[in-house]
Short mmCIF file of C-alpha atoms in Angstrom, two decimals:
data_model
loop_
_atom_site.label_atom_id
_atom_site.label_comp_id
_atom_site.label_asym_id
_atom_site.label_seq_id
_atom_site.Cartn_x
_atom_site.Cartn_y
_atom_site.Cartn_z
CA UNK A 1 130.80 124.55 161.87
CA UNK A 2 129.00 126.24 158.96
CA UNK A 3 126.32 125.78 157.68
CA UNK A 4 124.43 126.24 154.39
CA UNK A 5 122.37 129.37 153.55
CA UNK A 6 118.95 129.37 152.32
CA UNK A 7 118.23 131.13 149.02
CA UNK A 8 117.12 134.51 149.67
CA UNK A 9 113.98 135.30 147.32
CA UNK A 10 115.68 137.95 145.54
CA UNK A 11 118.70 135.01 144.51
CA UNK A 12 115.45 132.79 143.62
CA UNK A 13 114.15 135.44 141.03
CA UNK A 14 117.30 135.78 139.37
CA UNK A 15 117.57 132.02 139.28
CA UNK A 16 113.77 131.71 137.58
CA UNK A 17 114.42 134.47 135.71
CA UNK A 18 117.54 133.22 133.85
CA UNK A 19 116.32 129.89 133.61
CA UNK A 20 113.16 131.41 131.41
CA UNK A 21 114.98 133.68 129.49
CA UNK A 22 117.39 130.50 128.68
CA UNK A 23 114.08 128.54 127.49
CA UNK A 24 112.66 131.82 125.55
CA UNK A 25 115.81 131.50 123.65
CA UNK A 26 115.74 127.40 123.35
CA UNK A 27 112.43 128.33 122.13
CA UNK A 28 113.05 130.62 119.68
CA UNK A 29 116.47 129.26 117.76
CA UNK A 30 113.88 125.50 117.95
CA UNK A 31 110.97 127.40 116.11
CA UNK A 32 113.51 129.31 113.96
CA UNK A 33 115.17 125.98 112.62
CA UNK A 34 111.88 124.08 112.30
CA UNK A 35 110.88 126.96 109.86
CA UNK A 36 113.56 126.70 108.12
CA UNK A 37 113.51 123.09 107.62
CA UNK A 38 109.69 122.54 106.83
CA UNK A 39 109.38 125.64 104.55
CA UNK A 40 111.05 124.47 101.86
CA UNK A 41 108.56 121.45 101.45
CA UNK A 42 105.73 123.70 102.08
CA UNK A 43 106.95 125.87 99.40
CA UNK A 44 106.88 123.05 97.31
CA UNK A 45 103.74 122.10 98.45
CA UNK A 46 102.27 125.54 97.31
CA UNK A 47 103.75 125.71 94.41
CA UNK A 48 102.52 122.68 92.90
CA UNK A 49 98.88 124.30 93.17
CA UNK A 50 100.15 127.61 91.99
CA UNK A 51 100.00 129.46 89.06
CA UNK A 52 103.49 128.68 88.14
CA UNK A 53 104.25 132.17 86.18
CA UNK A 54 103.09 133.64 90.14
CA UNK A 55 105.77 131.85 91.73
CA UNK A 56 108.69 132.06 88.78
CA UNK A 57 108.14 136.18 90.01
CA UNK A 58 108.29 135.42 94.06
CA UNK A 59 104.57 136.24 94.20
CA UNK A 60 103.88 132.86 96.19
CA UNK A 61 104.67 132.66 99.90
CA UNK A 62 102.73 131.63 102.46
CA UNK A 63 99.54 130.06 100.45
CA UNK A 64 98.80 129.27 96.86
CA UNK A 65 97.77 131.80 94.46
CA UNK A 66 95.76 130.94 91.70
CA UNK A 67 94.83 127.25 92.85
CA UNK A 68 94.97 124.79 89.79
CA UNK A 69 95.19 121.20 90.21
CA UNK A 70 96.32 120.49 86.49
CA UNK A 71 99.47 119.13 87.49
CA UNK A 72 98.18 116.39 89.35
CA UNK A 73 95.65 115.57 86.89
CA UNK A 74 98.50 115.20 84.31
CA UNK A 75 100.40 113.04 86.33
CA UNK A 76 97.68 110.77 87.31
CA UNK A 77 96.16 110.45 83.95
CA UNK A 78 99.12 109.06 82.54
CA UNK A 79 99.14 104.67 82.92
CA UNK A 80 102.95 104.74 83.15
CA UNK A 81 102.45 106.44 86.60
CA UNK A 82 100.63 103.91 88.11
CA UNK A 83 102.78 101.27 86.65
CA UNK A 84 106.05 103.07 88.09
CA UNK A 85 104.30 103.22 91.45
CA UNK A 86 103.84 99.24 91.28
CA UNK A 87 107.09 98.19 90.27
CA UNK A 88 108.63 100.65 92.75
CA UNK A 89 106.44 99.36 95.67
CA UNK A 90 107.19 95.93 94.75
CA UNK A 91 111.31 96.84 94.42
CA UNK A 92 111.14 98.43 97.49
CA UNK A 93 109.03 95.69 99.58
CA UNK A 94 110.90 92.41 98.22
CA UNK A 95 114.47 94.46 98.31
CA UNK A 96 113.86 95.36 101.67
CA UNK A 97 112.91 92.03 102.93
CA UNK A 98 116.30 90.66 101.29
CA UNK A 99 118.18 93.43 102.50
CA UNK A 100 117.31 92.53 106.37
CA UNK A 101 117.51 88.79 105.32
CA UNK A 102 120.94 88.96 105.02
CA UNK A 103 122.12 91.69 106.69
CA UNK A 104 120.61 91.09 110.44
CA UNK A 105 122.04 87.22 110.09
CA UNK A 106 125.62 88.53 109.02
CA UNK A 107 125.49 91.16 111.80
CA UNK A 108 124.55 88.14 114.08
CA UNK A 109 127.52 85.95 113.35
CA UNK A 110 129.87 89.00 113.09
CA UNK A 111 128.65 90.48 116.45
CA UNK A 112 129.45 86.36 118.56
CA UNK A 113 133.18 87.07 120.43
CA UNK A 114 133.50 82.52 119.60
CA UNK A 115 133.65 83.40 115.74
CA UNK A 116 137.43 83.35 114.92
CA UNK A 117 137.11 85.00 111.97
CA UNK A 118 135.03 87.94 111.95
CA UNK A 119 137.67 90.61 111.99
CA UNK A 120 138.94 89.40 108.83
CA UNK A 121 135.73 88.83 107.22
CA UNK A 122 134.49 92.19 108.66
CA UNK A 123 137.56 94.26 106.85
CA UNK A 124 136.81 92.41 103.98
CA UNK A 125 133.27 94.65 104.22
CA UNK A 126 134.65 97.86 105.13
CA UNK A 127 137.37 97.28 102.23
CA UNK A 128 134.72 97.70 100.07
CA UNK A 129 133.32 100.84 101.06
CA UNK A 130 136.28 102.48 99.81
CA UNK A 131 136.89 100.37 97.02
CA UNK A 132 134.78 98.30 94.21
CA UNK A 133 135.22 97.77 90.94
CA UNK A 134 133.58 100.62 88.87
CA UNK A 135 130.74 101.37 86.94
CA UNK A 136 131.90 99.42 83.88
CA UNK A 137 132.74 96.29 85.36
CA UNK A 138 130.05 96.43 87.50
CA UNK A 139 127.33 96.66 84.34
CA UNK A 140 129.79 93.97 82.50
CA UNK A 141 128.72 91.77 85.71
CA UNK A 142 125.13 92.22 85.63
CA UNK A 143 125.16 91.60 81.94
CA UNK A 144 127.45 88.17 82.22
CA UNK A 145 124.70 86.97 84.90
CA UNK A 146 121.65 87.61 83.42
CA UNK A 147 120.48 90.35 85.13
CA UNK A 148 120.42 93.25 82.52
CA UNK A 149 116.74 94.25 82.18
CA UNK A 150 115.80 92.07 84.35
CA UNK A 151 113.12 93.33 87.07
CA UNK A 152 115.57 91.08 89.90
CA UNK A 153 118.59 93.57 89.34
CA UNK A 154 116.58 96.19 91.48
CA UNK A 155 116.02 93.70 94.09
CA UNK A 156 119.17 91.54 94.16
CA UNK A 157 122.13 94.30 93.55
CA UNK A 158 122.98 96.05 96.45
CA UNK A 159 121.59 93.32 98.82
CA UNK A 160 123.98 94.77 101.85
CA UNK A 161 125.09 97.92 102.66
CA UNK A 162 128.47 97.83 104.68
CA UNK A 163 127.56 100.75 106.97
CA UNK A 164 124.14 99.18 107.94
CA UNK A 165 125.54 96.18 108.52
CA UNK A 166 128.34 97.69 110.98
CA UNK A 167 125.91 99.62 112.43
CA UNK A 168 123.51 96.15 113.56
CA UNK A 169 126.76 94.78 114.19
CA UNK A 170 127.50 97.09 117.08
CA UNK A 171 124.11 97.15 118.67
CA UNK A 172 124.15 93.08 118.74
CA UNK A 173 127.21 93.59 120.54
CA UNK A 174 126.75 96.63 122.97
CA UNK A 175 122.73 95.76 123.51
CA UNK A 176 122.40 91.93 123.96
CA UNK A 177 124.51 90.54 126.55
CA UNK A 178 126.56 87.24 126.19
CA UNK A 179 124.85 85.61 129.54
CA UNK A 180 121.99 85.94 127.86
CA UNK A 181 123.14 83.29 124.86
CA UNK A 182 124.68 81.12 127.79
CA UNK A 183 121.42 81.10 129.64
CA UNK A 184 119.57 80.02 126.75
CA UNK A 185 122.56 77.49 125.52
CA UNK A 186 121.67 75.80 129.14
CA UNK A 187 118.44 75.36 128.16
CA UNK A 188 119.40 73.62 124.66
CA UNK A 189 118.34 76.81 122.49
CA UNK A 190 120.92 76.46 119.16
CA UNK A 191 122.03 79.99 117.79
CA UNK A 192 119.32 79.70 115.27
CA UNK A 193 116.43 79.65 117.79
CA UNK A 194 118.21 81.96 119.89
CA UNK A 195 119.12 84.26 117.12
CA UNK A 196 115.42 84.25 115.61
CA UNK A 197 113.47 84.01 118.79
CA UNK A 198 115.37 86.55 121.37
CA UNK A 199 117.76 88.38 119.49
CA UNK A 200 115.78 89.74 116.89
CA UNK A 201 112.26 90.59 119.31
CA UNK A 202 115.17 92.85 121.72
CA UNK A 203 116.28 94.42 118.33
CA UNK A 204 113.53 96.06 116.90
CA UNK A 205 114.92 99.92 117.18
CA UNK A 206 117.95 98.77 115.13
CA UNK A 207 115.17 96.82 112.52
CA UNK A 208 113.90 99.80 111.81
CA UNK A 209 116.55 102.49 111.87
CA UNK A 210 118.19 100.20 108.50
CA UNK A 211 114.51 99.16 107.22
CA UNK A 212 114.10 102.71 106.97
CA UNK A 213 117.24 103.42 105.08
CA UNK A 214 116.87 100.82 103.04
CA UNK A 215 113.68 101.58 102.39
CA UNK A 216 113.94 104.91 101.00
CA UNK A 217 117.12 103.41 99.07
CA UNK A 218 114.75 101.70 97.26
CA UNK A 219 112.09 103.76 97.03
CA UNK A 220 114.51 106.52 95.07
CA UNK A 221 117.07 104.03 93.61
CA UNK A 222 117.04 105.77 90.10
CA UNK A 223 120.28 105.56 89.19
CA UNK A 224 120.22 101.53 88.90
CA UNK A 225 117.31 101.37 86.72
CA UNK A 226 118.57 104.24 84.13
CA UNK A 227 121.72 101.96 84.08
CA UNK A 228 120.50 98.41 84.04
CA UNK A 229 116.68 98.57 83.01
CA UNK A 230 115.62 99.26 79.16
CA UNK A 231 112.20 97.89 78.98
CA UNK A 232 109.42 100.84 79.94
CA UNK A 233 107.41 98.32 81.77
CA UNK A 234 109.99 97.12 84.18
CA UNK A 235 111.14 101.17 85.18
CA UNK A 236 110.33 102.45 88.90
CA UNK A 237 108.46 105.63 89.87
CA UNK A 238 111.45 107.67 89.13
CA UNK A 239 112.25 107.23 86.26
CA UNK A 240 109.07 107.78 84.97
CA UNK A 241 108.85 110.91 86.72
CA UNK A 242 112.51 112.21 85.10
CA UNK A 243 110.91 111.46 81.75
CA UNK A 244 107.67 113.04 82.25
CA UNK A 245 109.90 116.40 83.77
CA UNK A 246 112.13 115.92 80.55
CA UNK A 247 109.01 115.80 78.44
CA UNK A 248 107.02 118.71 79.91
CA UNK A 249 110.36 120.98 79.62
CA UNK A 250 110.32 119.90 75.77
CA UNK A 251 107.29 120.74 74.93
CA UNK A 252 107.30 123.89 76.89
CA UNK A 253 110.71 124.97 74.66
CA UNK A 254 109.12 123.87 71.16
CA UNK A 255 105.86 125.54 71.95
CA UNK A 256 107.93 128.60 73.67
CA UNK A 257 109.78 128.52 69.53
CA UNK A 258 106.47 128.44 68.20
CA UNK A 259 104.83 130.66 69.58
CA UNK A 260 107.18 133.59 69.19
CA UNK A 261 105.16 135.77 67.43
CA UNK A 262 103.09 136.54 69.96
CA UNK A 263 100.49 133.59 70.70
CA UNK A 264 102.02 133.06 74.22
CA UNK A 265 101.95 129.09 74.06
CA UNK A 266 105.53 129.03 75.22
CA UNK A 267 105.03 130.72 78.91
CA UNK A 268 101.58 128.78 78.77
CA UNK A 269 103.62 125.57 78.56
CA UNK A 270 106.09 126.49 80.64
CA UNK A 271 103.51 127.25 83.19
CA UNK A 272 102.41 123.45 83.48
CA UNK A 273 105.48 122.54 83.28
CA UNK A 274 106.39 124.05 86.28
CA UNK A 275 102.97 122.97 88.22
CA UNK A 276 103.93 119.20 87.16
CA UNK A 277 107.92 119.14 88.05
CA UNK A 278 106.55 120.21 92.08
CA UNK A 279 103.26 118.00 92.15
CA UNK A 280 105.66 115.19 90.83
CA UNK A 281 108.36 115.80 93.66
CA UNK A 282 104.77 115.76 95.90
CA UNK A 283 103.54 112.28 94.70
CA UNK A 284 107.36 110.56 94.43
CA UNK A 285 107.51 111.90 98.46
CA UNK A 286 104.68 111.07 99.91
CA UNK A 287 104.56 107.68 100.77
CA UNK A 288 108.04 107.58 102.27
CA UNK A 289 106.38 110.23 104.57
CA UNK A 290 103.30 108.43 105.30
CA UNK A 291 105.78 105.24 106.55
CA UNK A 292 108.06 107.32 108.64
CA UNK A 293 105.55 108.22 111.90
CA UNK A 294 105.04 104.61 112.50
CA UNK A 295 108.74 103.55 112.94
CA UNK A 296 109.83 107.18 114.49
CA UNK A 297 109.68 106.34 117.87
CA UNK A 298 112.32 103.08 117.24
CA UNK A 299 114.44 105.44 115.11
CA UNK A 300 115.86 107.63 117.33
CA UNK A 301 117.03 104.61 119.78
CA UNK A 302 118.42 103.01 116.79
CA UNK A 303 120.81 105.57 115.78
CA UNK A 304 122.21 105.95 119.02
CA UNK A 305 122.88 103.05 120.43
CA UNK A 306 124.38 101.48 116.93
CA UNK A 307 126.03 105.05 116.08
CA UNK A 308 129.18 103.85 118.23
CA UNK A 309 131.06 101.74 115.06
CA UNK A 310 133.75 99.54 116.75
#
């Protein structure tokens, strides 16, 4: 009978030794990629302080050169940038609020095994992932019921999105078991005190994995309001930001035309113009960044366990 050698000390210092060398380089390619991620919003970062004729020739790297905060104090001057902050706050709170209203309850009733229907109704969903009806039909809608320029359209339209729903779907199914519902059907609880008082408290990674995305679907839905929205005081954050870049690059061009001879106006312009495009993408970022730490630790759950789409 044989039996098992002890590791000699020379085999347990090549054992330690590999196993740091494998975490040096972990540790490494992890630092390498984090740079590489966070440095380009640094970069903005710097830039919207910097002289912007400094970082047009690669002169601005690691810290801001130059400091000005002129951008910032264009931005915030300007009454149209406070509105677009409150209409966007309010599109993004009420459309979020509808958004889970009707997604977690569909996800609910599509997730119970006694619904006969919910294949069906669910390939009716994904059908329209790959298909809808176009851009022109789709305004022609909104016009026919009443919701052209109407504040509502940026709540209202877009109320589910198919892959969030599939995704709460899943984790109702794979998370929550059935004896749970038959323990509580025993006790007289009806699906809609079982749905709002257990299902939803042992959900709340998957609540906040889609309030997230729909979130900051809301929060930087700009393509709905240039489509659907006319009046200036009903326009979101971005939109207001596009025109202020649009603006800014205008006037930099006419002065740049003007000032030809040799006054200079044109790379002063420009220079603004630059410091206001970064300190806008700054102030339309911030907030979404400011929400993210508090729901991070549900996030990560969330994605996993509703990332398996049956």
């Amino acid at each position: 009978m044989t039996t098992a050698k002890a590791p000699t000390g020379r085999s347990m210092r090549s054992v330690n030794a590999a196993d740091l060398s494998f975490r040096i380089v972990v540790g490494i390619i992890t630092i390498f990629s984090f740079l590489i991620v966070i440095y380009p919003m640094y970069f903005i970062v710097i830039a919207s302080f910097s002289d912007s004729t400094l970082v047009n020739q690669g002169q601005v790297i690691l810290y801001p050169k130059n400091a000005s905060l002129y951008g910032y104090e264009q931005i915030f001057q300007r009454e149209d940038i406070w509105r677009g902050y409150l209409n966007t706050i309010i599109y993004s709170f009420f459309g979020t609020a509808l958004n889970l209203a009707v997604t977690l309850p569909a996800a609910y009733v599509l997730s119970r095994k006694s619904f006969a229907a919910r294949r069906i109704i669910m390939k009716l969903f994904v059908f329209t992932m790959y298909f809808n009806g176009g851009m022109i039909p789709t305004y022609m809608l909104i016009k026919d019921v009443g919701l052209l320029d109407n504040p509502l359209v940026m709540i209202i339209f877009g109320a589910v999105n198919v892959y969030n729903l599939i995704i709460t779907r899943t984790f109702f199914e794979t998370s929550i078991p059935d004896e749970l519902y038959e323990a509580a059907t025993l006790d007289g609880c009806s699906h809609f005190r079982y749905f709002g008082t257990i299902v939803l408290p042992l959900s709340k990674a998957v609540i906040a994995v889609i309030m997230l995305y729909y979130l900051v679907g809301h929060w930087n839905d700009f393509f709905n309001a240039l489509l659907y929205l006319n009046s200036d005081r009903y326009q979101p954050l971005q939109i207001i930001l596009r025109n202020l870049l649009l603006l800014n690059q205008a006037m930099a061009g006419t002065t740049g035309s003007a000032g030809a001879g040799g006054a200079g106006g044109g790379a002063y312009a420009q220079q603004y113009a630059d410091q206001i495009k970064f300190g806008a993408i700054i102030v339309s970022t911030i907030p979404v960044l400011c929400v993210y730490p508090f729901i991070q630790k549900y996030f990560e759950k969330g994605v996993m366990i509703g990332a398996v789409k049956g």
